[in-house]
């Protein structure tokens, strides 16, 4: 009994978890992320807990942080605490959904190129080379602007879908209030996601090429397995480490990107708000009301810090060879 | 070698062609047009204006015309700023952006590289942790937070440096915007330099050199610098691209009359010739920077020369 227990090998993932747990910076990152994500995703969904982020009150304008308004209020008397949490929800959603879009495209593209090889590989990677040389921010701005008009149709379609075509006007409006904030973000997801998969595809291609050379793939092929099965069941799971690491490091990049666009007035649109928009509003009034800039920046920077530390920690844990020390 | 450069330049032309096509059709599909203003323009006047600029013809004909004109070096007329040529707009505002970008990249290199070398040399010491924490701050706190804070502190409170505006000849105006713009590249450069230097410092030849009593300074400068800088040098191309897109933000924070300001305005109005001109200019700069980066990399790392 004891010998079998002793002889039980440890898996890669088990080792990696142990290494990650020893990394204090990464674990601190996990805790910070958990706190911020829970606060932003859960608190706004509890009814009557937070003040309405868009409720204006001239009597309450420009209040510094106090017991009633933890983070103070802005020039329209809106509560910054609830604005930061509601804005965080959008920023996090954009970060995660766009990363999912981008990683999905990148994994498929890179896996296909690496597995097919030859001319297919050349053609696919040439496309990546060309897209790499484009000025990213500028193309995203143009692409986002170009698909913006579709959001009206998309919103109407989604309202019909969820409320039913024959629904009463009040029911349609009710559906619209929660559908619209989501559909107006879709251009952003598509525009950023459509161009940010390039690095993922290069990483995945290199990984797939490495794994595909190994004997167990040869064995799988001689057993007569189909290409799709070999690629998705045998090759990709073995390339998962770098994909996870890169995904973690892509989220902060994309959140920063969304904030930049929103700061320039080209990203998230009011009445939606995001950390980028709050920072922009705060930056305009920072001389007299510094808390307007401080709290959104604090949440935003902490999230980026945590994700970057976690990403670095995951890289050290999953791939000890590439560790920085 | 020369063949490789020509190859890359040829590929660059292909990229520019794709870029132009993409930009042209994206901009033309925008709902905003230069003549669709809030003030209603009488229909016959609008038709005349569109005819003057050739906008009444089929899209593909316009595309072909623009392409032929571009090949002969004619960027066209701005649709928004009446009677001004795109090349004139660019030649007026680009020098400002270029100067800002160059100062920023010089600052990024002079801050980032020495910091990375120092961190690698004093690995796992307080200096190392401090330098890397600083780099993390540079990566995580976006320029649009740092910029306004710096402008407020040094510009409005302490009144040492101008908080906004631009003057090509007085360096006081350059410091804050260029520092804000270069910070994120400085952060990445220091991390990459540290990683590269660490890798070289772990090599056997360094141990041999130490055993022979070579001084630490000489080991760093003569034995390790060239190899250790390879990852950082490879980043200079992407840093260039980051600084170009970053300047859109910085120019709006510090009210600098550069190309970025024009670009954002022309996107809002759908001024296709100006957008195309700016996009092509930025695209060519990034392509050239990438080629230069690769050449520098080959010069630093002789192992790359034998391939092909």
Coordinates of C-alpha atoms in Angstrom, one line a residue:
Chain A
X1 CA 0.0 0.0 0.0
X2 CA 2.6 2.5 1.1
X3 CA 4.9 1.7 -1.8
X4 CA 2.3 2.3 -4.4
X5 CA 1.5 5.6 -2.8
X6 CA 5.1 6.6 -2.8
X7 CA 5.6 5.5 -6.4
X8 CA 2.7 7.5 -7.6
X9 CA 4.1 10.1 -9.9
X10 CA 3.3 13.8 -9.7
X11 CA 1.7 15.3 -12.8
X12 CA 2.9 18.4 -14.5
X13 CA -0.2 20.3 -13.2
X14 CA 0.4 19.1 -9.7
X15 CA 4.0 20.3 -9.8
X16 CA 3.0 23.6 -11.3
X17 CA 0.4 24.2 -8.6
X18 CA 2.9 23.6 -6.0
X19 CA 5.4 26.0 -7.6
X20 CA 2.7 28.6 -8.1
X21 CA 1.7 28.4 -4.4
X22 CA 5.2 29.2 -3.4
X23 CA 5.3 32.3 -5.5
X24 CA 4.1 35.1 -3.1
X25 CA 3.6 37.8 -5.7
X26 CA 1.4 35.5 -7.9
X27 CA -0.7 34.4 -4.9
X28 CA -1.1 38.0 -3.8
X29 CA -2.3 38.6 -7.4
X30 CA -4.9 35.8 -7.1
X31 CA -6.2 37.3 -3.9
X32 CA -6.4 40.8 -5.3
X33 CA -8.1 39.6 -8.4
X34 CA -10.6 37.5 -6.4
X35 CA -11.5 40.5 -4.3
X36 CA -11.9 42.9 -7.2
X37 CA -13.7 40.5 -9.5
X38 CA -16.2 39.5 -6.7
X39 CA -16.8 43.1 -5.8
X40 CA -17.4 44.2 -9.4
X41 CA -19.4 41.2 -10.5
X42 CA -21.4 40.4 -7.4
X43 CA -22.1 43.6 -5.6
X44 CA -23.9 45.4 -8.5
X45 CA -26.2 42.5 -9.0
X46 CA -27.5 42.6 -5.4
X47 CA -30.6 44.9 -5.5
X48 CA -30.6 48.1 -3.4
X49 CA -27.1 47.5 -2.1
X50 CA -25.3 50.1 -4.2
X51 CA -26.5 53.5 -5.2
X52 CA -27.6 53.9 -8.8
X53 CA -24.3 54.7 -10.7
X54 CA -26.2 57.1 -13.0
X55 CA -28.4 58.9 -10.4
X56 CA -27.6 62.6 -10.4
X57 CA -28.0 64.9 -7.5
X58 CA -26.9 68.5 -7.6
X59 CA -27.1 68.8 -3.8
X60 CA -24.5 66.1 -3.5
X61 CA -22.0 67.2 -6.1
X62 CA -18.2 67.2 -5.7
X63 CA -18.3 65.6 -2.2
X64 CA -14.9 64.2 -1.0
X65 CA -14.9 60.6 0.3
X66 CA -17.0 60.2 3.4
X67 CA -18.9 57.5 5.4
X68 CA -21.9 57.9 3.1
X69 CA -20.0 58.1 -0.2
X70 CA -16.9 56.0 0.3
X71 CA -15.2 57.2 -2.8
X72 CA -16.9 60.7 -2.9
X73 CA -19.1 62.0 -5.7
X74 CA -18.5 63.7 -9.0
X75 CA -19.6 67.0 -10.5
X76 CA -23.1 65.5 -11.2
X77 CA -23.4 64.1 -7.7
X78 CA -23.0 60.5 -8.8
X79 CA -21.6 58.1 -6.3
X80 CA -18.0 57.1 -7.3
X81 CA -18.0 53.8 -5.4
X82 CA -20.9 52.4 -7.3
X83 CA -19.6 53.9 -10.6
X84 CA -16.2 52.2 -10.1
X85 CA -17.8 48.8 -9.4
X86 CA -20.3 49.1 -12.3
X87 CA -17.5 50.4 -14.6
X88 CA -15.3 47.5 -13.4
X89 CA -17.9 45.1 -14.6
X90 CA -17.7 46.5 -18.1
X91 CA -13.9 46.6 -18.1
X92 CA -13.6 43.1 -16.8
X93 CA -16.2 41.8 -19.3
X94 CA -14.4 43.5 -22.2
X95 CA -11.1 42.1 -21.0
X96 CA -12.3 38.5 -20.6
X97 CA -14.7 38.2 -23.6
X98 CA -12.2 39.9 -26.0
X99 CA -9.4 37.7 -24.8
X100 CA -11.6 34.7 -25.3
X101 CA -12.3 35.8 -28.9
X102 CA -8.6 36.5 -29.5
X103 CA -7.3 33.3 -28.0
X104 CA -9.8 31.2 -29.8
X105 CA -8.9 32.6 -33.2
X106 CA -5.2 32.5 -32.4
X107 CA -5.2 28.9 -31.2
X108 CA -7.2 27.6 -34.2
X109 CA -5.0 29.6 -36.7
X110 CA -1.7 28.7 -35.1
X111 CA -2.7 25.0 -34.6
X112 CA -3.8 24.7 -38.2
X113 CA -0.6 26.3 -39.5
X114 CA 1.6 24.2 -37.2
X115 CA -0.2 20.9 -37.9
X116 CA -0.7 21.3 -41.7
X117 CA 2.7 22.7 -42.4
X118 CA 3.9 23.3 -45.9
X119 CA 2.0 25.8 -48.1
X120 CA -0.9 26.2 -45.8
X121 CA 1.5 27.1 -43.0
X122 CA 3.3 29.6 -45.3
X123 CA 0.0 31.2 -46.4
X124 CA -1.4 31.5 -42.9
X125 CA 1.8 32.8 -41.4
X126 CA 2.2 35.3 -44.2
X127 CA -1.2 36.8 -43.2
X128 CA 0.0 37.0 -39.6
X129 CA 3.2 38.8 -40.7
X130 CA 1.2 41.3 -42.7
X131 CA -1.3 42.0 -39.9
X132 CA 1.6 42.3 -37.5
X133 CA 3.0 45.2 -39.4
X134 CA -0.3 47.2 -39.2
X135 CA -0.6 50.1 -36.8
X136 CA -2.8 48.2 -34.3
X137 CA -4.5 51.0 -32.4
X138 CA -5.4 52.8 -35.6
X139 CA -6.9 49.8 -37.4
X140 CA -8.9 48.9 -34.3
X141 CA -10.3 52.4 -34.1
X142 CA -11.3 52.3 -37.8
X143 CA -12.7 48.8 -37.5
X144 CA -14.7 49.6 -34.4
X145 CA -16.1 52.8 -36.0
X146 CA -17.0 50.8 -39.2
X147 CA -19.1 48.2 -37.3
X148 CA -20.6 50.6 -34.9
X149 CA -23.8 51.2 -37.0
X150 CA -24.6 47.5 -36.8
X151 CA -25.2 47.7 -33.1
X152 CA -28.6 49.3 -33.6
X153 CA -29.8 46.3 -35.7
X154 CA -28.1 43.9 -33.3
X155 CA -29.8 45.5 -30.3
X156 CA -33.2 45.3 -32.0
X157 CA -32.6 41.7 -32.9
X158 CA -31.5 40.8 -29.4
X159 CA -34.6 42.5 -27.9
X160 CA -36.9 40.6 -30.3
X161 CA -35.1 37.4 -29.4
X162 CA -35.3 37.8 -25.6
X163 CA -38.6 39.6 -25.2
X164 CA -40.4 38.0 -28.2
X165 CA -41.6 39.9 -31.2
X166 CA -45.2 40.4 -30.0
X167 CA -44.2 41.5 -26.5
X168 CA -45.7 44.6 -25.1
X169 CA -43.8 47.9 -25.4
X170 CA -43.0 48.0 -21.7
X171 CA -41.6 44.5 -21.7
X172 CA -39.5 45.4 -24.8
X173 CA -38.1 48.5 -23.1
X174 CA -37.4 46.5 -20.0
X175 CA -35.4 44.0 -22.0
X176 CA -33.7 46.8 -23.9
X177 CA -32.3 48.3 -20.7
X178 CA -30.1 45.2 -20.0
X179 CA -29.5 44.1 -23.6
X180 CA -28.3 47.5 -24.9
X181 CA -25.2 47.8 -22.6
X182 CA -24.1 44.4 -23.9
X183 CA -24.7 44.9 -27.6
X184 CA -23.1 48.3 -27.7
X185 CA -19.9 46.6 -26.6
X186 CA -19.9 44.0 -29.3
X187 CA -18.0 46.2 -31.9
X188 CA -15.3 46.6 -29.3
X189 CA -15.0 42.8 -28.7
X190 CA -14.9 42.1 -32.4
X191 CA -12.5 45.0 -33.4
X192 CA -9.9 44.2 -30.6
X193 CA -10.4 40.5 -30.8
X194 CA -10.0 40.4 -34.5
X195 CA -6.4 41.8 -34.4
X196 CA -5.0 40.7 -31.1
X197 CA -4.6 37.0 -31.8
X198 CA -1.4 37.3 -33.7
X199 CA 1.1 36.5 -30.9
X200 CA -1.1 33.7 -29.6
X201 CA -1.1 32.1 -33.1
X202 CA 2.7 32.3 -33.3
X203 CA 3.1 30.7 -29.9
X204 CA 0.6 27.9 -30.6
X205 CA 2.2 27.2 -34.0
X206 CA 5.6 26.7 -32.5
X207 CA 4.2 24.5 -29.7
X208 CA 2.2 22.4 -32.1
X209 CA 5.2 21.9 -34.4
X210 CA 7.2 20.7 -31.4
X211 CA 4.5 18.3 -30.1
X212 CA 3.6 17.0 -33.5
X213 CA 7.2 15.7 -34.0
X214 CA 6.9 13.4 -31.0
X215 CA 6.5 9.6 -31.1
X216 CA 3.1 9.4 -29.4
X217 CA 1.6 11.5 -32.3
X218 CA 3.1 9.0 -34.7
X219 CA 1.5 6.2 -32.7
X220 CA -1.9 8.0 -32.7
X221 CA -1.6 8.4 -36.5
X222 CA -0.7 4.7 -37.0
X223 CA -3.8 3.8 -35.0
X224 CA -5.8 5.5 -37.7
X225 CA -7.1 8.5 -35.7
X226 CA -8.4 11.4 -37.7
X227 CA -6.6 14.7 -38.0
X228 CA -9.1 16.6 -35.9
X229 CA -8.9 14.1 -33.1
X230 CA -5.1 14.1 -33.1
X231 CA -5.0 17.8 -33.1
X232 CA -7.6 18.5 -30.4
X233 CA -7.2 15.5 -28.2
X234 CA -3.5 14.8 -28.4
X235 CA -1.6 17.8 -29.5
X236 CA -3.4 20.9 -28.1
X237 CA -3.7 19.5 -24.5
X238 CA 0.1 19.2 -24.6
X239 CA 0.5 22.8 -25.7
X240 CA -1.9 24.1 -23.0
X241 CA 0.7 25.6 -20.6
X242 CA 1.9 28.4 -22.9
X243 CA -1.7 29.1 -24.0
X244 CA -2.8 29.6 -20.4
X245 CA 0.2 31.7 -19.6
X246 CA -0.3 33.9 -22.6
X247 CA -4.1 34.2 -22.0
X248 CA -3.4 35.5 -18.5
X249 CA -1.0 38.1 -19.9
X250 CA -3.4 39.1 -22.7
X251 CA -6.2 40.1 -20.4
X252 CA -4.4 43.1 -18.9
X253 CA -3.1 44.2 -22.3
X254 CA -6.7 44.2 -23.7
X255 CA -8.1 46.0 -20.6
X256 CA -5.4 48.6 -21.0
X257 CA -6.4 48.9 -24.7
X258 CA -10.1 49.3 -23.9
X259 CA -9.3 52.0 -21.4
X260 CA -7.1 53.8 -24.0
X261 CA -9.9 53.7 -26.5
X262 CA -12.5 54.9 -23.9
X263 CA -10.1 57.6 -22.8
X264 CA -9.9 58.9 -26.4
X265 CA -13.7 58.8 -26.5
X266 CA -13.7 55.9 -29.1
X267 CA -14.5 52.9 -26.8
X268 CA -17.3 52.3 -24.3
X269 CA -20.1 54.8 -24.7
X270 CA -22.2 56.5 -22.0
X271 CA -24.5 55.6 -20.2
X272 CA -22.1 52.6 -19.9
X273 CA -19.0 53.4 -18.1
X274 CA -15.7 51.7 -17.7
X275 CA -12.6 52.3 -15.8
X276 CA -11.1 54.1 -18.8
X277 CA -14.1 56.5 -18.9
X278 CA -13.9 57.2 -15.2
X279 CA -10.2 57.8 -15.4
X280 CA -10.8 60.2 -18.3
X281 CA -13.4 62.1 -16.3
X282 CA -11.2 62.1 -13.3
X283 CA -8.1 63.4 -15.2
X284 CA -10.1 66.4 -16.3
X285 CA -11.0 67.4 -12.8
X286 CA -8.0 66.1 -10.8
X287 CA -6.7 69.5 -9.6
X288 CA -9.8 70.2 -7.6
X289 CA -11.2 66.7 -7.0
X290 CA -8.3 64.2 -6.9
X291 CA -10.5 61.3 -5.6
X292 CA -12.2 61.2 -9.0
X293 CA -8.9 60.1 -10.6
X294 CA -7.5 58.2 -7.6
X295 CA -10.1 55.5 -7.0
X296 CA -10.7 54.3 -10.6
X297 CA -7.0 54.3 -11.3
X298 CA -6.4 52.4 -8.1
X299 CA -8.8 49.6 -9.1
X300 CA -7.6 49.6 -12.7
X301 CA -3.9 49.5 -11.8
X302 CA -4.4 46.9 -9.1
X303 CA -6.2 44.6 -11.5
X304 CA -3.4 45.0 -14.1
X305 CA -0.7 44.4 -11.4
X306 CA -2.4 41.3 -10.2
X307 CA -2.9 39.8 -13.7
X308 CA 0.7 40.5 -14.7
X309 CA 2.1 39.0 -11.5
X310 CA -0.2 36.0 -11.9
X311 CA 0.9 35.6 -15.5
X312 CA 4.6 35.8 -14.6
X313 CA 4.0 33.3 -11.8
X314 CA 2.2 30.9 -14.1
X315 CA 5.0 31.1 -16.6
X316 CA 7.5 30.3 -14.0
X317 CA 5.4 27.5 -12.7
X318 CA 4.4 25.8 -16.0
X319 CA 7.7 26.3 -17.8
X320 CA 10.6 26.4 -15.2
X321 CA 13.1 26.6 -18.1
X322 CA 11.9 30.0 -19.2
X323 CA 12.0 31.3 -15.6
X324 CA 13.7 34.6 -15.3
X325 CA 16.3 33.6 -12.7
Chain B
X1 CA 22.1 40.3 -46.9
X2 CA 21.1 42.9 -49.4
X3 CA 18.7 40.4 -50.9
X4 CA 17.1 39.9 -47.5
X5 CA 16.6 43.7 -47.1
X6 CA 15.1 44.0 -50.6
X7 CA 12.8 41.0 -49.8
X8 CA 11.6 42.7 -46.6
X9 CA 11.1 46.0 -48.4
X10 CA 9.0 44.2 -51.1
X11 CA 6.9 42.6 -48.3
X12 CA 6.6 46.1 -46.8
X13 CA 5.1 47.4 -50.0
X14 CA 2.6 44.5 -49.9
X15 CA 1.7 45.5 -46.3
X16 CA 1.2 49.1 -47.4
X17 CA -1.1 48.0 -50.2
X18 CA -3.2 45.9 -47.8
X19 CA -3.2 48.8 -45.3
X20 CA -4.5 51.2 -48.0
X21 CA -7.2 48.8 -49.1
X22 CA -8.4 48.1 -45.6
X23 CA -8.4 51.8 -44.6
X24 CA -10.1 52.9 -47.8
X25 CA -13.0 50.5 -47.5
X26 CA -13.3 50.8 -43.7
X27 CA -13.5 54.6 -43.9
X28 CA -15.9 54.6 -46.8
X29 CA -18.2 52.4 -44.8
X30 CA -18.4 54.8 -41.9
X31 CA -21.8 56.4 -41.3
X32 CA -20.2 59.8 -40.8
X33 CA -19.1 61.6 -44.0
X34 CA -17.3 64.9 -44.3
X35 CA -20.5 66.4 -45.8
X36 CA -22.9 64.9 -43.5
X37 CA -22.8 67.6 -40.9
X38 CA -25.5 68.7 -38.5
X39 CA -26.2 71.7 -40.6
X40 CA -28.2 70.4 -43.6
X41 CA -26.4 71.2 -46.8
X42 CA -28.8 71.7 -49.8
X43 CA -28.8 68.6 -51.9
X44 CA -27.6 70.2 -55.1
X45 CA -24.6 71.7 -53.3
X46 CA -23.8 68.4 -51.7
X47 CA -24.0 66.7 -55.1
X48 CA -21.7 69.3 -56.5
X49 CA -19.2 68.9 -53.7
X50 CA -19.2 65.2 -54.1
X51 CA -18.7 65.5 -57.8
X52 CA -15.8 67.8 -57.2
X53 CA -14.0 65.3 -55.0
X54 CA -15.1 62.4 -57.2
X55 CA -17.2 60.9 -54.5
X56 CA -20.2 60.4 -56.8
X57 CA -18.5 57.7 -58.8
X58 CA -18.7 53.9 -58.0
X59 CA -16.6 52.9 -55.0
X60 CA -14.3 50.7 -57.0
X61 CA -13.6 53.4 -59.6
X62 CA -12.7 55.8 -56.7
X63 CA -10.5 53.1 -55.2
X64 CA -8.7 52.6 -58.4
X65 CA -8.2 56.3 -58.9
X66 CA -6.9 56.8 -55.4
X67 CA -4.5 53.9 -55.8
X68 CA -3.1 55.3 -59.1
X69 CA -2.7 58.7 -57.5
X70 CA -1.0 57.3 -54.5
X71 CA 1.5 55.4 -56.6
X72 CA 2.4 58.7 -58.2
X73 CA 2.9 60.2 -54.8
X74 CA -0.3 62.2 -54.7
X75 CA -2.1 61.9 -51.3
X76 CA -5.1 63.9 -52.4
X77 CA -7.1 66.8 -50.9
X78 CA -8.5 66.9 -47.4
X79 CA -12.3 66.7 -47.4
X80 CA -12.7 68.5 -44.1
X81 CA -10.1 71.3 -44.3
X82 CA -11.1 73.0 -47.5
X83 CA -8.4 73.2 -50.2
X84 CA -5.6 71.8 -48.1
X85 CA -3.5 69.0 -49.4
X86 CA -3.0 66.0 -47.2
X87 CA 0.8 66.2 -47.8
X88 CA 0.7 69.7 -46.6
X89 CA -1.2 68.8 -43.4
X90 CA 1.2 66.0 -42.7
X91 CA 4.4 68.0 -43.4
X92 CA 3.1 70.6 -40.9
X93 CA 2.1 68.4 -38.0
X94 CA 4.3 65.3 -38.4
X95 CA 7.6 67.0 -37.4
X96 CA 6.0 67.7 -34.0
X97 CA 5.0 64.0 -33.5
X98 CA 8.3 62.8 -34.8
X99 CA 10.3 65.0 -32.4
X100 CA 8.1 63.9 -29.5
X101 CA 8.5 60.2 -30.5
X102 CA 12.2 60.4 -30.9
X103 CA 12.8 62.1 -27.6
X104 CA 10.5 59.5 -26.0
X105 CA 12.4 56.6 -27.5
X106 CA 15.8 58.0 -26.5
X107 CA 14.4 58.5 -22.9
X108 CA 13.0 55.0 -22.9
X109 CA 16.4 53.5 -24.0
X110 CA 18.5 55.6 -21.6
X111 CA 16.2 54.8 -18.6
X112 CA 15.3 51.2 -19.5
X113 CA 18.5 49.6 -20.6
X114 CA 20.8 50.8 -17.7
X115 CA 18.1 49.8 -15.2
X116 CA 17.9 46.3 -16.7
X117 CA 21.7 45.9 -16.7
X118 CA 21.8 47.1 -13.0
X119 CA 19.0 44.7 -12.0
X120 CA 20.7 41.7 -13.7
X121 CA 24.1 42.5 -12.2
X122 CA 22.6 42.8 -8.7
X123 CA 20.2 39.9 -9.2
X124 CA 17.8 39.2 -6.3
X125 CA 19.0 42.2 -4.4
X126 CA 17.0 45.2 -3.3
X127 CA 18.2 47.1 -6.3
X128 CA 16.9 44.3 -8.6
X129 CA 13.5 44.1 -6.8
X130 CA 13.2 47.9 -6.8
X131 CA 14.0 48.2 -10.5
X132 CA 11.6 45.5 -11.5
X133 CA 8.8 46.9 -9.3
X134 CA 9.4 50.2 -11.0
X135 CA 9.1 48.5 -14.4
X136 CA 5.8 46.8 -13.3
X137 CA 4.5 50.3 -12.3
X138 CA 5.4 51.5 -15.8
X139 CA 3.5 48.7 -17.4
X140 CA 0.4 48.7 -15.1
X141 CA -0.2 52.4 -14.6
X142 CA -1.4 53.7 -18.0
X143 CA 0.0 56.8 -19.6
X144 CA -3.3 58.5 -19.3
X145 CA -3.1 58.4 -15.5
X146 CA 0.6 59.3 -15.3
X147 CA 0.4 62.1 -17.8
X148 CA -2.3 64.2 -16.1
X149 CA -0.7 63.6 -12.7
X150 CA 2.7 64.7 -13.9
X151 CA 1.2 67.7 -15.6
X152 CA -0.7 68.7 -12.5
X153 CA 2.3 68.2 -10.1
X154 CA 5.1 69.7 -12.1
X155 CA 3.1 72.0 -14.3
X156 CA 0.4 73.5 -12.2
X157 CA 1.5 73.0 -8.6
X158 CA 5.3 73.4 -8.6
X159 CA 5.3 75.4 -11.9
X160 CA 8.7 74.0 -13.0
X161 CA 7.7 72.7 -16.4
X162 CA 4.9 73.7 -18.8
X163 CA 1.8 71.6 -18.2
X164 CA 0.7 71.6 -21.9
X165 CA 1.6 72.9 -25.3
X166 CA 4.6 72.4 -27.5
X167 CA 7.6 74.3 -28.7
X168 CA 10.1 72.6 -31.0
X169 CA 13.1 74.5 -29.7
X170 CA 12.6 74.6 -25.9
X171 CA 13.3 71.2 -24.2
X172 CA 11.3 72.2 -21.1
X173 CA 8.2 71.5 -23.2
X174 CA 9.4 68.1 -24.2
X175 CA 10.2 66.5 -20.8
X176 CA 6.7 65.7 -19.4
X177 CA 5.1 64.4 -22.6
X178 CA 8.1 62.5 -23.8
X179 CA 8.6 60.9 -20.3
X180 CA 5.0 59.8 -20.1
X181 CA 5.1 58.5 -23.7
X182 CA 8.4 56.6 -23.2
X183 CA 7.6 55.1 -19.8
X184 CA 5.9 51.9 -20.9
X185 CA 8.7 51.2 -23.4
X186 CA 11.3 51.9 -20.8
X187 CA 9.6 49.4 -18.5
X188 CA 9.5 46.6 -21.2
X189 CA 13.1 47.4 -22.2
X190 CA 14.4 47.1 -18.7
X191 CA 12.6 43.7 -18.2
X192 CA 14.0 42.4 -21.5
X193 CA 17.5 43.7 -20.8
X194 CA 17.5 42.1 -17.4
X195 CA 16.4 38.8 -18.9
X196 CA 19.0 38.9 -21.7
X197 CA 21.8 40.0 -19.4
X198 CA 21.0 37.3 -16.8
X199 CA 21.2 34.7 -19.5
X200 CA 24.6 35.8 -20.7
X201 CA 25.9 36.3 -17.1
X202 CA 25.1 32.6 -16.5
X203 CA 27.3 31.5 -19.4
X204 CA 30.5 29.6 -18.8
X205 CA 32.7 32.2 -20.5
X206 CA 31.7 34.7 -17.8
X207 CA 32.8 32.3 -15.1
X208 CA 36.1 31.9 -16.9
X209 CA 36.5 35.6 -17.2
X210 CA 35.8 36.0 -13.5
X211 CA 38.3 33.3 -12.6
X212 CA 40.9 35.1 -14.7
X213 CA 40.3 38.2 -12.6
X214 CA 38.6 40.4 -15.1
X215 CA 36.9 43.3 -13.4
X216 CA 33.1 43.2 -13.1
X217 CA 32.7 46.4 -15.1
X218 CA 34.7 45.0 -17.9
X219 CA 32.8 41.7 -17.8
X220 CA 29.5 43.7 -18.1
X221 CA 30.7 46.0 -20.8
X222 CA 33.0 43.8 -22.9
X223 CA 31.7 40.3 -22.4
X224 CA 28.0 40.5 -21.8
X225 CA 26.6 43.7 -23.2
X226 CA 26.5 42.6 -26.8
X227 CA 24.8 39.3 -26.2
X228 CA 22.6 40.5 -23.4
X229 CA 21.1 43.3 -25.4
X230 CA 19.7 41.0 -28.1
X231 CA 16.2 40.7 -26.6
X232 CA 16.0 44.4 -25.9
X233 CA 17.1 45.3 -29.4
X234 CA 14.4 43.0 -30.8
X235 CA 11.9 45.0 -28.9
X236 CA 12.8 48.4 -30.4
X237 CA 10.6 47.8 -33.5
X238 CA 7.5 47.0 -31.4
X239 CA 8.5 49.9 -29.1
X240 CA 8.4 52.2 -32.0
X241 CA 4.8 51.0 -32.8
X242 CA 3.8 51.5 -29.2
X243 CA 5.2 55.0 -29.1
X244 CA 3.3 55.9 -32.3
X245 CA 0.0 54.7 -31.0
X246 CA 0.8 56.1 -27.5
X247 CA 1.3 59.5 -29.0
X248 CA -2.4 59.7 -30.0
X249 CA -3.1 59.7 -26.2
X250 CA -0.2 61.9 -25.1
X251 CA -1.0 64.6 -27.7
X252 CA -4.5 64.8 -26.5
X253 CA -3.4 65.0 -22.8
X254 CA -0.8 67.7 -23.3
X255 CA -2.6 69.6 -26.1
X256 CA 0.3 69.0 -28.6
X257 CA -0.5 70.0 -32.2
X258 CA 0.8 66.8 -33.8
X259 CA -0.4 64.3 -36.3
X260 CA -2.4 62.3 -33.7
X261 CA -4.7 65.2 -33.0
X262 CA -5.4 65.5 -36.8
X263 CA -6.0 61.8 -37.0
X264 CA -8.6 61.6 -34.3
X265 CA -10.4 64.6 -35.8
X266 CA -10.4 63.1 -39.2
X267 CA -11.7 59.8 -37.9
X268 CA -14.6 61.7 -36.3
X269 CA -15.5 63.3 -39.6
X270 CA -14.6 60.5 -42.0
X271 CA -12.0 62.5 -43.9
X272 CA -10.7 59.5 -45.9
X273 CA -7.6 61.2 -47.6
X274 CA -6.2 62.4 -44.3
X275 CA -6.9 59.1 -42.5
X276 CA -5.2 57.2 -45.4
X277 CA -2.3 59.5 -45.4
X278 CA -1.6 59.2 -41.7
X279 CA -2.2 55.4 -41.7
X280 CA 0.2 54.9 -44.6
X281 CA 2.8 57.1 -43.0
X282 CA 2.6 55.3 -39.7
X283 CA 2.6 52.0 -41.5
X284 CA 5.7 52.7 -43.4
X285 CA 7.5 54.0 -40.3
X286 CA 6.6 50.7 -38.4
X287 CA 7.8 48.6 -41.4
X288 CA 11.1 50.5 -41.6
X289 CA 11.6 50.3 -37.8
X290 CA 11.0 46.5 -37.9
X291 CA 13.6 46.1 -40.8
X292 CA 16.1 48.3 -38.9
X293 CA 15.5 46.2 -35.8
X294 CA 16.2 43.0 -37.6
X295 CA 19.4 44.3 -39.1
X296 CA 20.6 45.5 -35.7
X297 CA 19.7 42.0 -34.3
X298 CA 21.8 40.3 -37.0
X299 CA 24.7 42.7 -36.3
X300 CA 24.6 41.9 -32.6
X301 CA 24.1 38.1 -33.1
X302 CA 26.4 36.7 -35.7
X303 CA 24.7 33.3 -35.4
X304 CA 21.8 34.7 -37.4
X305 CA 24.0 35.6 -40.3
X306 CA 24.7 32.1 -41.5
X307 CA 21.1 31.2 -42.1
X308 CA 20.4 31.2 -45.8

